[in-house]
mmCIF file with all atom_site columns, C-alpha atoms in Angstrom:
data_model
loop_
_atom_site.group_PDB
_atom_site.id
_atom_site.type_symbol
_atom_site.label_atom_id
_atom_site.label_alt_id
_atom_site.label_comp_id
_atom_site.label_asym_id
_atom_site.label_entity_id
_atom_site.label_seq_id
_atom_site.pdbx_PDB_ins_code
_atom_site.Cartn_x
_atom_site.Cartn_y
_atom_site.Cartn_z
_atom_site.occupancy
_atom_site.B_iso_or_equiv
_atom_site.pdbx_formal_charge
_atom_site.auth_seq_id
_atom_site.auth_comp_id
_atom_site.auth_asym_id
_atom_site.auth_atom_id
_atom_site.pdbx_PDB_model_num
ATOM 1   C CA . MET A 1 1   ? 88.441  118.549 86.204  1.00 0.00 ? 3   MET A CA 1
ATOM 2   C CA . SER A 1 2   ? 87.036  115.517 84.442  1.00 0.00 ? 4   SER A CA 1
ATOM 3   C CA . PHE A 1 3   ? 83.777  113.573 84.639  1.00 0.00 ? 5   PHE A CA 1
ATOM 4   C CA . SER A 1 4   ? 83.147  110.014 83.494  1.00 0.00 ? 6   SER A CA 1
ATOM 5   C CA . GLY A 1 5   ? 80.884  107.038 83.846  1.00 0.00 ? 7   GLY A CA 1
ATOM 6   C CA . ASP A 1 6   ? 77.268  106.119 84.189  1.00 0.00 ? 8   ASP A CA 1
ATOM 7   C CA . GLY A 1 7   ? 75.949  105.216 87.596  1.00 0.00 ? 9   GLY A CA 1
ATOM 8   C CA . GLY A 1 8   ? 72.422  104.813 86.308  1.00 0.00 ? 10  GLY A CA 1
ATOM 9   C CA . ILE A 1 9   ? 69.365  106.373 87.889  1.00 0.00 ? 11  ILE A CA 1
ATOM 10  C CA . ILE A 1 10  ? 68.846  106.514 91.635  1.00 0.00 ? 12  ILE A CA 1
ATOM 11  C CA . ARG A 1 11  ? 65.813  107.520 93.667  1.00 0.00 ? 13  ARG A CA 1
ATOM 12  C CA . ALA A 1 12  ? 67.034  110.311 95.906  1.00 0.00 ? 14  ALA A CA 1
ATOM 13  C CA . ASP A 1 13  ? 66.447  113.898 96.933  1.00 0.00 ? 15  ASP A CA 1
ATOM 14  C CA . ARG A 1 14  ? 68.076  115.695 94.006  1.00 0.00 ? 16  ARG A CA 1
ATOM 15  C CA . ASP A 1 15  ? 68.759  118.891 95.980  1.00 0.00 ? 17  ASP A CA 1
ATOM 16  C CA . LYS A 1 16  ? 70.406  117.013 98.839  1.00 0.00 ? 18  LYS A CA 1
ATOM 17  C CA . ILE A 1 17  ? 72.577  114.860 96.581  1.00 0.00 ? 19  ILE A CA 1
ATOM 18  C CA . SER A 1 18  ? 73.524  118.004 94.651  1.00 0.00 ? 20  SER A CA 1
ATOM 19  C CA . GLN A 1 19  ? 74.646  119.525 97.950  1.00 0.00 ? 21  GLN A CA 1
ATOM 20  C CA . VAL A 1 20  ? 76.790  116.441 98.632  1.00 0.00 ? 22  VAL A CA 1
ATOM 21  C CA . MET A 1 21  ? 78.434  116.775 95.228  1.00 0.00 ? 23  MET A CA 1
ATOM 22  C CA . VAL A 1 22  ? 79.018  120.514 95.633  1.00 0.00 ? 24  VAL A CA 1
ATOM 23  C CA . ASN A 1 23  ? 80.642  119.887 99.027  1.00 0.00 ? 25  ASN A CA 1
ATOM 24  C CA . LEU A 1 24  ? 82.920  117.114 97.768  1.00 0.00 ? 26  LEU A CA 1
ATOM 25  C CA . VAL A 1 25  ? 83.940  118.802 94.521  1.00 0.00 ? 27  VAL A CA 1
ATOM 26  C CA . SER A 1 26  ? 84.489  122.213 96.136  1.00 0.00 ? 28  SER A CA 1
ATOM 27  C CA . ASN A 1 27  ? 86.711  120.605 98.790  1.00 0.00 ? 29  ASN A CA 1
ATOM 28  C CA . ALA A 1 28  ? 88.656  118.777 96.083  1.00 0.00 ? 30  ALA A CA 1
ATOM 29  C CA . LEU A 1 29  ? 89.172  122.017 94.170  1.00 0.00 ? 31  LEU A CA 1
ATOM 30  C CA . LYS A 1 30  ? 90.080  123.952 97.317  1.00 0.00 ? 32  LYS A CA 1
ATOM 31  C CA . TYR A 1 31  ? 92.804  121.508 98.359  1.00 0.00 ? 33  TYR A CA 1
ATOM 32  C CA . THR A 1 32  ? 94.233  120.786 94.897  1.00 0.00 ? 34  THR A CA 1
ATOM 33  C CA . PRO A 1 33  ? 96.927  123.169 93.660  1.00 0.00 ? 35  PRO A CA 1
ATOM 34  C CA . ALA A 1 34  ? 96.892  124.773 90.225  1.00 0.00 ? 36  ALA A CA 1
ATOM 35  C CA . GLY A 1 35  ? 97.842  122.172 87.651  1.00 0.00 ? 37  GLY A CA 1
ATOM 36  C CA . GLY A 1 36  ? 96.442  119.351 89.799  1.00 0.00 ? 38  GLY A CA 1
ATOM 37  C CA . LYS A 1 37  ? 93.597  117.034 88.852  1.00 0.00 ? 39  LYS A CA 1
ATOM 38  C CA . VAL A 1 38  ? 90.078  116.519 90.137  1.00 0.00 ? 40  VAL A CA 1
ATOM 39  C CA . GLU A 1 39  ? 88.147  113.576 88.703  1.00 0.00 ? 41  GLU A CA 1
ATOM 40  C CA . VAL A 1 40  ? 84.494  112.702 89.256  1.00 0.00 ? 42  VAL A CA 1
ATOM 41  C CA . SER A 1 41  ? 83.266  109.308 88.096  1.00 0.00 ? 43  SER A CA 1
ATOM 42  C CA . ALA A 1 42  ? 80.080  107.308 88.445  1.00 0.00 ? 44  ALA A CA 1
ATOM 43  C CA . THR A 1 43  ? 79.609  103.570 88.165  1.00 0.00 ? 45  THR A CA 1
ATOM 44  C CA . GLY A 1 44  ? 76.694  101.360 88.952  1.00 0.00 ? 46  GLY A CA 1
ATOM 45  C CA . SER A 1 45  ? 75.641  97.827  89.571  1.00 0.00 ? 47  SER A CA 1
ATOM 46  C CA . GLU A 1 46  ? 72.125  96.486  89.696  1.00 0.00 ? 48  GLU A CA 1
ATOM 47  C CA . GLY A 1 47  ? 71.292  97.934  93.091  1.00 0.00 ? 49  GLY A CA 1
ATOM 48  C CA . LEU A 1 48  ? 74.044  100.429 93.860  1.00 0.00 ? 50  LEU A CA 1
ATOM 49  C CA . ALA A 1 49  ? 75.388  103.648 92.387  1.00 0.00 ? 51  ALA A CA 1
ATOM 50  C CA . LYS A 1 50  ? 78.948  104.605 93.234  1.00 0.00 ? 52  LYS A CA 1
ATOM 51  C CA . ILE A 1 51  ? 80.276  108.148 92.786  1.00 0.00 ? 53  ILE A CA 1
ATOM 52  C CA . THR A 1 52  ? 83.968  108.833 93.250  1.00 0.00 ? 54  THR A CA 1
ATOM 53  C CA . VAL A 1 53  ? 85.576  112.248 93.717  1.00 0.00 ? 55  VAL A CA 1
ATOM 54  C CA . LYS A 1 54  ? 89.352  111.986 93.417  1.00 0.00 ? 56  LYS A CA 1
ATOM 55  C CA . ASP A 1 55  ? 91.913  114.768 93.645  1.00 0.00 ? 57  ASP A CA 1
ATOM 56  C CA . SER A 1 56  ? 95.674  115.102 93.417  1.00 0.00 ? 58  SER A CA 1
ATOM 57  C CA . GLY A 1 57  ? 95.776  117.629 96.247  1.00 0.00 ? 59  GLY A CA 1
ATOM 58  C CA . GLU A 1 58  ? 97.536  117.811 99.564  1.00 0.00 ? 60  GLU A CA 1
ATOM 59  C CA . GLY A 1 59  ? 95.788  114.797 101.089 1.00 0.00 ? 61  GLY A CA 1
ATOM 60  C CA . ILE A 1 60  ? 94.614  114.169 104.638 1.00 0.00 ? 62  ILE A CA 1
ATOM 61  C CA . ALA A 1 61  ? 96.825  112.822 107.403 1.00 0.00 ? 63  ALA A CA 1
ATOM 62  C CA . LYS A 1 62  ? 95.913  109.300 108.542 1.00 0.00 ? 64  LYS A CA 1
ATOM 63  C CA . GLU A 1 63  ? 95.298  110.489 112.104 1.00 0.00 ? 65  GLU A CA 1
ATOM 64  C CA . ASP A 1 64  ? 92.756  113.085 110.907 1.00 0.00 ? 66  ASP A CA 1
ATOM 65  C CA . ILE A 1 65  ? 90.620  110.766 108.773 1.00 0.00 ? 67  ILE A CA 1
ATOM 66  C CA . PRO A 1 66  ? 88.485  109.361 111.644 1.00 0.00 ? 68  PRO A CA 1
ATOM 67  C CA . PHE A 1 67  ? 87.421  112.898 112.565 1.00 0.00 ? 69  PHE A CA 1
ATOM 68  C CA . ILE A 1 68  ? 86.763  114.642 109.242 1.00 0.00 ? 70  ILE A CA 1
ATOM 69  C CA . PHE A 1 69  ? 82.999  114.055 109.386 1.00 0.00 ? 71  PHE A CA 1
ATOM 70  C CA . GLU A 1 70  ? 82.693  115.639 112.855 1.00 0.00 ? 72  GLU A CA 1
ATOM 71  C CA . ARG A 1 71  ? 81.177  119.104 113.214 1.00 0.00 ? 73  ARG A CA 1
ATOM 72  C CA . PHE A 1 72  ? 83.671  121.980 113.067 1.00 0.00 ? 74  PHE A CA 1
ATOM 73  C CA . TYR A 1 73  ? 86.650  119.639 112.604 1.00 0.00 ? 75  TYR A CA 1
ATOM 74  C CA . ARG A 1 74  ? 89.442  120.953 110.408 1.00 0.00 ? 76  ARG A CA 1
ATOM 75  C CA . ALA A 1 75  ? 92.354  118.719 109.502 1.00 0.00 ? 77  ALA A CA 1
ATOM 76  C CA . ASP A 1 76  ? 94.361  121.838 108.593 1.00 0.00 ? 78  ASP A CA 1
ATOM 77  C CA . LYS A 1 77  ? 94.507  123.752 111.875 1.00 0.00 ? 79  LYS A CA 1
ATOM 78  C CA . SER A 1 78  ? 95.970  126.814 110.145 1.00 0.00 ? 80  SER A CA 1
ATOM 79  C CA . ARG A 1 79  ? 92.692  127.450 108.317 1.00 0.00 ? 81  ARG A CA 1
ATOM 80  C CA . SER A 1 80  ? 90.265  129.868 109.903 1.00 0.00 ? 82  SER A CA 1
ATOM 81  C CA . ARG A 1 81  ? 86.651  130.716 109.166 1.00 0.00 ? 83  ARG A CA 1
ATOM 82  C CA . GLN A 1 82  ? 87.843  133.388 106.769 1.00 0.00 ? 84  GLN A CA 1
ATOM 83  C CA . THR A 1 83  ? 90.006  131.019 104.728 1.00 0.00 ? 85  THR A CA 1
ATOM 84  C CA . GLY A 1 84  ? 88.631  127.561 105.362 1.00 0.00 ? 86  GLY A CA 1
ATOM 85  C CA . GLY A 1 85  ? 84.867  127.577 105.829 1.00 0.00 ? 87  GLY A CA 1
ATOM 86  C CA . LEU A 1 86  ? 83.007  126.536 108.951 1.00 0.00 ? 88  LEU A CA 1
ATOM 87  C CA . GLY A 1 87  ? 84.051  122.897 109.151 1.00 0.00 ? 89  GLY A CA 1
ATOM 88  C CA . LEU A 1 88  ? 80.495  121.715 108.463 1.00 0.00 ? 90  LEU A CA 1
ATOM 89  C CA . GLY A 1 89  ? 80.592  120.596 104.816 1.00 0.00 ? 91  GLY A CA 1
ATOM 90  C CA . LEU A 1 90  ? 81.640  116.996 105.395 1.00 0.00 ? 92  LEU A CA 1
ATOM 91  C CA . THR A 1 91  ? 79.356  116.702 108.440 1.00 0.00 ? 93  THR A CA 1
ATOM 92  C CA . ILE A 1 92  ? 76.397  117.758 106.309 1.00 0.00 ? 94  ILE A CA 1
ATOM 93  C CA . THR A 1 93  ? 77.556  115.488 103.497 1.00 0.00 ? 95  THR A CA 1
ATOM 94  C CA . LYS A 1 94  ? 77.671  112.441 105.786 1.00 0.00 ? 96  LYS A CA 1
ATOM 95  C CA . ALA A 1 95  ? 74.243  113.232 107.265 1.00 0.00 ? 97  ALA A CA 1
ATOM 96  C CA . ILE A 1 96  ? 72.710  113.439 103.785 1.00 0.00 ? 98  ILE A CA 1
ATOM 97  C CA . VAL A 1 97  ? 74.377  110.203 102.664 1.00 0.00 ? 99  VAL A CA 1
ATOM 98  C CA . ASP A 1 98  ? 73.202  108.445 105.844 1.00 0.00 ? 100 ASP A CA 1
ATOM 99  C CA . SER A 1 99  ? 69.639  109.696 105.308 1.00 0.00 ? 101 SER A CA 1
ATOM 100 C CA . HIS A 1 100 ? 69.713  108.061 101.861 1.00 0.00 ? 102 HIS A CA 1
ATOM 101 C CA . LYS A 1 101 ? 70.909  104.757 103.393 1.00 0.00 ? 103 LYS A CA 1
ATOM 102 C CA . GLY A 1 102 ? 74.256  105.161 101.673 1.00 0.00 ? 104 GLY A CA 1
ATOM 103 C CA . THR A 1 103 ? 77.887  105.150 102.735 1.00 0.00 ? 105 THR A CA 1
ATOM 104 C CA . ILE A 1 104 ? 80.815  107.480 102.259 1.00 0.00 ? 106 ILE A CA 1
ATOM 105 C CA . GLN A 1 105 ? 84.433  106.358 102.493 1.00 0.00 ? 107 GLN A CA 1
ATOM 106 C CA . VAL A 1 106 ? 87.671  108.281 102.280 1.00 0.00 ? 108 VAL A CA 1
ATOM 107 C CA . GLU A 1 107 ? 91.125  107.171 101.179 1.00 0.00 ? 109 GLU A CA 1
ATOM 108 C CA . SER A 1 108 ? 93.973  109.626 101.386 1.00 0.00 ? 110 SER A CA 1
ATOM 109 C CA . GLU A 1 109 ? 97.714  109.935 101.404 1.00 0.00 ? 111 GLU A CA 1
ATOM 110 C CA . PRO A 1 110 ? 99.408  113.202 102.339 1.00 0.00 ? 112 PRO A CA 1
ATOM 111 C CA . GLY A 1 111 ? 101.039 114.778 99.319  1.00 0.00 ? 113 GLY A CA 1
ATOM 112 C CA . LYS A 1 112 ? 99.235  112.480 96.876  1.00 0.00 ? 114 LYS A CA 1
ATOM 113 C CA . GLY A 1 113 ? 95.560  113.340 97.177  1.00 0.00 ? 115 GLY A CA 1
ATOM 114 C CA . THR A 1 114 ? 92.230  112.140 98.450  1.00 0.00 ? 116 THR A CA 1
ATOM 115 C CA . VAL A 1 115 ? 89.424  109.940 97.165  1.00 0.00 ? 117 VAL A CA 1
ATOM 116 C CA . PHE A 1 116 ? 85.854  110.112 98.468  1.00 0.00 ? 118 PHE A CA 1
ATOM 117 C CA . ILE A 1 117 ? 83.673  107.147 97.504  1.00 0.00 ? 119 ILE A CA 1
ATOM 118 C CA . LEU A 1 118 ? 79.945  107.674 97.804  1.00 0.00 ? 120 LEU A CA 1
ATOM 119 C CA . SER A 1 119 ? 77.733  104.572 97.523  1.00 0.00 ? 121 SER A CA 1
ATOM 120 C CA . LEU A 1 120 ? 73.971  104.970 97.269  1.00 0.00 ? 122 LEU A CA 1
ATOM 121 C CA . PRO A 1 121 ? 71.266  102.353 96.838  1.00 0.00 ? 123 PRO A CA 1
ATOM 122 C CA . LYS A 1 122 ? 69.457  102.964 93.558  1.00 0.00 ? 124 LYS A CA 1
ATOM 123 C CA . ASN A 1 123 ? 66.083  102.223 95.082  1.00 0.00 ? 125 ASN A CA 1
ATOM 124 C CA . PRO A 1 124 ? 66.241  102.687 98.881  1.00 0.00 ? 126 PRO A CA 1
ATOM 125 C CA . ALA A 1 125 ? 63.556  100.952 100.918 1.00 0.00 ? 127 ALA A CA 1
#
């Protein structure tokens, strides 16, 4: 796992944004095999902070991407509560990002990995 960048300072609920990061990084680690890579980077412009969580894991099928932020949705149907969580992490993540007037995007290719891009205003109105 690697970290890089400087997104600057944002005004946000630290606990909630920490929860977003825990959700995204734990998912990246869960779906990346041993020897794979997880990278977290932060960049910023005058009014926006961008945090990227990128992994070299199994990826998400194109047809699943529109649904991954829905409650209880699991792209991998073989996962159960015992092995794959409740299917709420990304739903909670999106709700927190929305409450901070931010956006979250996902880019993925099966077999090559996934990138989550979190954009947050540095000083939300």
